[in-house]
PDB file of C-alpha atoms in Angstrom:
ATOM      1  CA  UNK X 329     -18.070  42.061 -24.164  1.00  0.00           C
ATOM      2  CA  UNK X 330     -14.818  41.174 -22.832  1.00  0.00           C
ATOM      3  CA  UNK X 331     -12.837  38.094 -24.002  1.00  0.00           C
ATOM      4  CA  UNK X 332     -12.233  35.519 -21.103  1.00  0.00           C
ATOM      5  CA  UNK X 333      -8.885  34.163 -21.108  1.00  0.00           C
ATOM      6  CA  UNK X 334      -7.742  31.079 -18.783  1.00  0.00           C
ATOM      7  CA  UNK X 335      -4.121  31.209 -18.444  1.00  0.00           C
ATOM      8  CA  UNK X 336      -1.419  29.128 -16.963  1.00  0.00           C
ATOM      9  CA  UNK X 337       0.590  30.057 -13.948  1.00  0.00           C
ATOM     10  CA  UNK X 338       3.836  32.126 -14.740  1.00  0.00           C
ATOM     11  CA  UNK X 339       2.578  33.350 -18.230  1.00  0.00           C
ATOM     12  CA  UNK X 340       2.337  37.011 -17.196  1.00  0.00           C
ATOM     13  CA  UNK X 341      -1.319  37.490 -16.299  1.00  0.00           C
ATOM     14  CA  UNK X 342      -0.649  39.995 -13.548  1.00  0.00           C
ATOM     15  CA  UNK X 343       1.678  41.972 -15.602  1.00  0.00           C
ATOM     16  CA  UNK X 344      -0.732  42.520 -18.123  1.00  0.00           C
ATOM     17  CA  UNK X 345      -3.380  43.150 -15.797  1.00  0.00           C
ATOM     18  CA  UNK X 346      -1.163  46.175 -14.367  1.00  0.00           C
ATOM     19  CA  UNK X 347       0.016  47.354 -17.738  1.00  0.00           C
ATOM     20  CA  UNK X 348      -3.410  47.541 -19.612  1.00  0.00           C
ATOM     21  CA  UNK X 349      -6.147  49.416 -18.118  1.00  0.00           C
ATOM     22  CA  UNK X 350      -8.627  47.420 -20.515  1.00  0.00           C
ATOM     23  CA  UNK X 351      -7.403  43.930 -19.131  1.00  0.00           C
ATOM     24  CA  UNK X 352      -8.538  42.478 -15.498  1.00  0.00           C
ATOM     25  CA  UNK X 353      -6.357  39.798 -13.975  1.00  0.00           C
ATOM     26  CA  UNK X 354      -9.192  38.251 -11.764  1.00  0.00           C
ATOM     27  CA  UNK X 355      -6.860  36.785  -9.212  1.00  0.00           C
ATOM     28  CA  UNK X 356      -8.444  33.700  -7.807  1.00  0.00           C
ATOM     29  CA  UNK X 357      -6.533  33.702  -4.597  1.00  0.00           C
ATOM     30  CA  UNK X 358      -9.080  36.403  -3.226  1.00  0.00           C
ATOM     31  CA  UNK X 359     -12.274  34.167  -4.098  1.00  0.00           C
ATOM     32  CA  UNK X 360     -10.881  30.616  -3.327  1.00  0.00           C
ATOM     33  CA  UNK X 361      -9.548  30.999   0.205  1.00  0.00           C
ATOM     34  CA  UNK X 362     -10.487  32.529   3.286  1.00  0.00           C
ATOM     35  CA  UNK X 363      -7.336  34.404   4.146  1.00  0.00           C
ATOM     36  CA  UNK X 364      -7.566  35.225   7.782  1.00  0.00           C
ATOM     37  CA  UNK X 365      -4.382  33.063   8.736  1.00  0.00           C
ATOM     38  CA  UNK X 366      -2.218  34.289   5.773  1.00  0.00           C
ATOM     39  CA  UNK X 367      -3.322  38.039   5.339  1.00  0.00           C
ATOM     40  CA  UNK X 368       0.414  39.213   6.311  1.00  0.00           C
ATOM     41  CA  UNK X 369       1.797  37.327   3.390  1.00  0.00           C
ATOM     42  CA  UNK X 370       2.145  38.525  -0.132  1.00  0.00           C
ATOM     43  CA  UNK X 371      -0.018  37.404  -2.881  1.00  0.00           C
ATOM     44  CA  UNK X 372       2.673  35.236  -4.290  1.00  0.00           C
ATOM     45  CA  UNK X 373       3.765  33.753  -0.877  1.00  0.00           C
ATOM     46  CA  UNK X 374       0.260  32.639  -0.232  1.00  0.00           C
ATOM     47  CA  UNK X 375      -0.111  30.415  -3.335  1.00  0.00           C
ATOM     48  CA  UNK X 376       0.485  26.659  -2.672  1.00  0.00           C
ATOM     49  CA  UNK X 377      -0.144  26.818   1.068  1.00  0.00           C
ATOM     50  CA  UNK X 378      -1.724  24.006   2.600  1.00  0.00           C
ATOM     51  CA  UNK X 379      -2.900  25.771   5.701  1.00  0.00           C
ATOM     52  CA  UNK X 380      -5.346  27.939   3.795  1.00  0.00           C
ATOM     53  CA  UNK X 381      -8.901  27.438   4.321  1.00  0.00           C
ATOM     54  CA  UNK X 382     -11.104  26.993   1.582  1.00  0.00           C
ATOM     55  CA  UNK X 383     -14.010  29.528   0.917  1.00  0.00           C
ATOM     56  CA  UNK X 384     -17.473  27.508   0.870  1.00  0.00           C
ATOM     57  CA  UNK X 385     -18.685  29.926  -1.742  1.00  0.00           C
ATOM     58  CA  UNK X 386     -15.715  28.681  -4.107  1.00  0.00           C
ATOM     59  CA  UNK X 387     -15.904  28.622  -7.345  1.00  0.00           C
ATOM     60  CA  UNK X 388     -19.594  30.227  -7.399  1.00  0.00           C
ATOM     61  CA  UNK X 389     -18.319  33.539  -6.114  1.00  0.00           C
ATOM     62  CA  UNK X 390     -15.403  33.717  -8.781  1.00  0.00           C
ATOM     63  CA  UNK X 391     -17.617  32.879 -11.647  1.00  0.00           C
ATOM     64  CA  UNK X 392     -20.113  35.749 -10.501  1.00  0.00           C
ATOM     65  CA  UNK X 393     -17.450  38.231 -10.206  1.00  0.00           C
ATOM     66  CA  UNK X 394     -16.188  36.982 -13.631  1.00  0.00           C
ATOM     67  CA  UNK X 395     -19.602  37.565 -15.422  1.00  0.00           C
ATOM     68  CA  UNK X 396     -20.008  41.131 -13.440  1.00  0.00           C
ATOM     69  CA  UNK X 397     -16.697  42.271 -14.903  1.00  0.00           C
ATOM     70  CA  UNK X 398     -16.678  40.745 -18.320  1.00  0.00           C
ATOM     71  CA  UNK X 399     -18.588  43.881 -19.712  1.00  0.00           C
ATOM     72  CA  UNK X 400     -16.287  46.416 -18.146  1.00  0.00           C
ATOM     73  CA  UNK X 401     -12.870  45.205 -19.739  1.00  0.00           C
ATOM     74  CA  UNK X 402     -11.996  43.894 -23.218  1.00  0.00           C
ATOM     75  CA  UNK X 403     -10.007  40.886 -21.432  1.00  0.00           C
ATOM     76  CA  UNK X 404     -10.661  39.178 -18.139  1.00  0.00           C
ATOM     77  CA  UNK X 405      -7.810  36.785 -17.323  1.00  0.00           C
ATOM     78  CA  UNK X 406      -8.899  33.969 -15.175  1.00  0.00           C
ATOM     79  CA  UNK X 407      -7.410  30.789 -13.530  1.00  0.00           C
ATOM     80  CA  UNK X 408      -7.207  27.609 -15.570  1.00  0.00           C
ATOM     81  CA  UNK X 409     -10.121  25.285 -14.816  1.00  0.00           C
ATOM     82  CA  UNK X 410      -9.525  21.668 -13.992  1.00  0.00           C
ATOM     83  CA  UNK X 411     -10.361  18.952 -11.401  1.00  0.00           C
ATOM     84  CA  UNK X 412      -6.845  18.918 -10.042  1.00  0.00           C
ATOM     85  CA  UNK X 413      -7.644  22.621  -8.963  1.00  0.00           C
ATOM     86  CA  UNK X 414     -10.925  21.600  -7.694  1.00  0.00           C
ATOM     87  CA  UNK X 415     -12.562  24.255  -9.969  1.00  0.00           C
ATOM     88  CA  UNK X 416     -13.582  22.337 -12.987  1.00  0.00           C
ATOM     89  CA  UNK X 417     -17.063  23.947 -12.563  1.00  0.00           C
ATOM     90  CA  UNK X 418     -15.940  27.300 -14.170  1.00  0.00           C
ATOM     91  CA  UNK X 419     -15.224  25.875 -17.544  1.00  0.00           C
ATOM     92  CA  UNK X 420     -18.510  23.739 -17.140  1.00  0.00           C
ATOM     93  CA  UNK X 421     -20.374  26.892 -16.378  1.00  0.00           C
ATOM     94  CA  UNK X 422     -19.076  28.408 -19.305  1.00  0.00           C
ATOM     95  CA  UNK X 423     -19.499  25.656 -21.543  1.00  0.00           C
ATOM     96  CA  UNK X 424     -23.002  25.219 -20.353  1.00  0.00           C
ATOM     97  CA  UNK X 425     -23.884  28.874 -21.144  1.00  0.00           C
ATOM     98  CA  UNK X 426     -22.319  29.035 -24.375  1.00  0.00           C
ATOM     99  CA  UNK X 427     -19.865  31.761 -23.151  1.00  0.00           C
ATOM    100  CA  UNK X 428     -16.818  31.649 -25.421  1.00  0.00           C
ATOM    101  CA  UNK X 429     -13.246  31.323 -23.568  1.00  0.00           C
ATOM    102  CA  UNK X 430      -9.757  30.843 -24.386  1.00  0.00           C
ATOM    103  CA  UNK X 431      -7.044  28.485 -22.762  1.00  0.00           C
ATOM    104  CA  UNK X 432      -3.738  30.277 -22.868  1.00  0.00           C
ATOM    105  CA  UNK X 433      -0.764  27.959 -22.250  1.00  0.00           C
ATOM    106  CA  UNK X 434       2.782  27.326 -22.928  1.00  0.00           C
ATOM    107  CA  UNK X 435       4.267  24.414 -24.935  1.00  0.00           C
ATOM    108  CA  UNK X 436       5.153  21.127 -23.301  1.00  0.00           C
ATOM    109  CA  UNK X 437       8.926  22.439 -23.455  1.00  0.00           C
ATOM    110  CA  UNK X 438       8.206  25.522 -21.652  1.00  0.00           C
ATOM    111  CA  UNK X 439       8.454  24.291 -18.256  1.00  0.00           C
ATOM    112  CA  UNK X 440      11.916  25.991 -17.619  1.00  0.00           C
ATOM    113  CA  UNK X 441      10.654  29.285 -18.465  1.00  0.00           C
ATOM    114  CA  UNK X 442       7.569  28.799 -16.211  1.00  0.00           C
ATOM    115  CA  UNK X 443       9.784  27.726 -13.327  1.00  0.00           C
ATOM    116  CA  UNK X 444      12.021  30.547 -13.538  1.00  0.00           C
ATOM    117  CA  UNK X 445       9.451  33.007 -13.639  1.00  0.00           C
ATOM    118  CA  UNK X 446       7.635  31.501 -10.496  1.00  0.00           C
ATOM    119  CA  UNK X 447      10.810  31.497  -8.709  1.00  0.00           C
ATOM    120  CA  UNK X 448      11.644  35.276  -9.756  1.00  0.00           C
ATOM    121  CA  UNK X 449       8.434  36.458  -8.553  1.00  0.00           C
ATOM    122  CA  UNK X 450       8.791  34.819  -5.064  1.00  0.00           C
ATOM    123  CA  UNK X 451       6.586  31.874  -5.112  1.00  0.00           C
ATOM    124  CA  UNK X 452       7.053  29.081  -2.564  1.00  0.00           C
ATOM    125  CA  UNK X 453       8.805  25.830  -3.239  1.00  0.00           C
ATOM    126  CA  UNK X 454       5.511  24.020  -2.381  1.00  0.00           C
ATOM    127  CA  UNK X 455       3.618  26.314  -4.974  1.00  0.00           C
ATOM    128  CA  UNK X 456       6.335  25.627  -7.653  1.00  0.00           C
ATOM    129  CA  UNK X 457       6.247  21.855  -6.927  1.00  0.00           C
ATOM    130  CA  UNK X 458       2.306  21.885  -7.421  1.00  0.00           C
ATOM    131  CA  UNK X 459       2.742  23.680 -10.827  1.00  0.00           C
ATOM    132  CA  UNK X 460       5.288  21.315 -11.639  1.00  0.00           C
ATOM    133  CA  UNK X 461       3.179  18.059 -10.966  1.00  0.00           C
ATOM    134  CA  UNK X 462       0.353  19.282 -12.959  1.00  0.00           C
ATOM    135  CA  UNK X 463       2.517  20.894 -15.821  1.00  0.00           C
ATOM    136  CA  UNK X 464       2.394  17.698 -18.222  1.00  0.00           C
ATOM    137  CA  UNK X 465      -1.168  16.789 -17.367  1.00  0.00           C
ATOM    138  CA  UNK X 466      -2.438  20.398 -17.851  1.00  0.00           C
ATOM    139  CA  UNK X 467      -0.439  20.769 -21.160  1.00  0.00           C
ATOM    140  CA  UNK X 468      -2.021  17.493 -22.426  1.00  0.00           C
ATOM    141  CA  UNK X 469      -5.538  18.454 -21.413  1.00  0.00           C
ATOM    142  CA  UNK X 470      -5.456  22.062 -22.696  1.00  0.00           C
ATOM    143  CA  UNK X 471      -3.927  20.860 -26.081  1.00  0.00           C
ATOM    144  CA  UNK X 472      -7.298  19.162 -26.947  1.00  0.00           C
ATOM    145  CA  UNK X 473      -8.991  20.492 -29.923  1.00  0.00           C
ATOM    146  CA  UNK X 474     -12.115  21.231 -27.922  1.00  0.00           C
ATOM    147  CA  UNK X 475     -10.341  24.310 -26.516  1.00  0.00           C
ATOM    148  CA  UNK X 476      -9.802  27.624 -28.056  1.00  0.00           C
ATOM    149  CA  UNK X 477      -6.024  27.836 -27.532  1.00  0.00           C
ATOM    150  CA  UNK X 478      -3.407  30.407 -27.347  1.00  0.00           C
ATOM    151  CA  UNK X 479      -0.220  28.876 -27.342  1.00  0.00           C
ATOM    152  CA  UNK X 480       2.631  30.995 -25.668  1.00  0.00           C
ATOM    153  CA  UNK X 481       6.038  29.980 -27.561  1.00  0.00           C
ATOM    154  CA  UNK X 482       9.008  29.124 -25.297  1.00  0.00           C
ATOM    155  CA  UNK X 483      10.568  32.195 -23.602  1.00  0.00           C
ATOM    156  CA  UNK X 484       7.618  34.305 -24.388  1.00  0.00           C
ATOM    157  CA  UNK X 485       4.819  35.784 -22.407  1.00  0.00           C
ATOM    158  CA  UNK X 486       1.229  35.961 -22.631  1.00  0.00           C
ATOM    159  CA  UNK X 487       1.434  39.506 -23.635  1.00  0.00           C
ATOM    160  CA  UNK X 488       3.511  38.558 -26.825  1.00  0.00           C
ATOM    161  CA  UNK X 489       0.698  35.964 -27.670  1.00  0.00           C
ATOM    162  CA  UNK X 490      -2.018  38.369 -27.374  1.00  0.00           C
ATOM    163  CA  UNK X 491      -0.397  40.896 -29.370  1.00  0.00           C
ATOM    164  CA  UNK X 492       0.585  38.375 -32.084  1.00  0.00           C
ATOM    165  CA  UNK X 493      -3.199  37.194 -32.150  1.00  0.00           C
ATOM    166  CA  UNK X 494      -4.471  40.959 -32.424  1.00  0.00           C
ATOM    167  CA  UNK X 495      -6.317  40.585 -29.042  1.00  0.00           C
ATOM    168  CA  UNK X 496      -4.213  43.176 -27.333  1.00  0.00           C
ATOM    169  CA  UNK X 497      -2.658  46.481 -28.637  1.00  0.00           C
TER     170      UNK X 497
END
């Protein structure tokens, strides 16, 4: 059974998903939004746009896909779950069903690295602002002891943290 890791934006989920065949980056964009009006844009340019239409099946469709894939991969990378993202049901489902998961997060001092990565990968200013507005709130929430934490040191990536913990080879 694969490990489920919910990770912060800009820590390298997509990179790991492409590099390692035993890792799935379960990109939430395709489940959360009806993409009809933004289909011509890249995945990164779609993020944070206010003109997208919420998929009425969200987040149940994402949870179902995660469960379907977790036996096929060693690691499933998912979106963080929080009421500010309108997806708190993801962690509630995992908790209720006693499915172990980890939260990968940077340190509070890591914003400058996250911001640089979001810019380098071509995210919109709107998306970068959303991530910045949530950064301290999310770090505070996901630093609580109730979460199995994977802490990503400043200037490092998720890959580095997973290798250090022996979760990735």
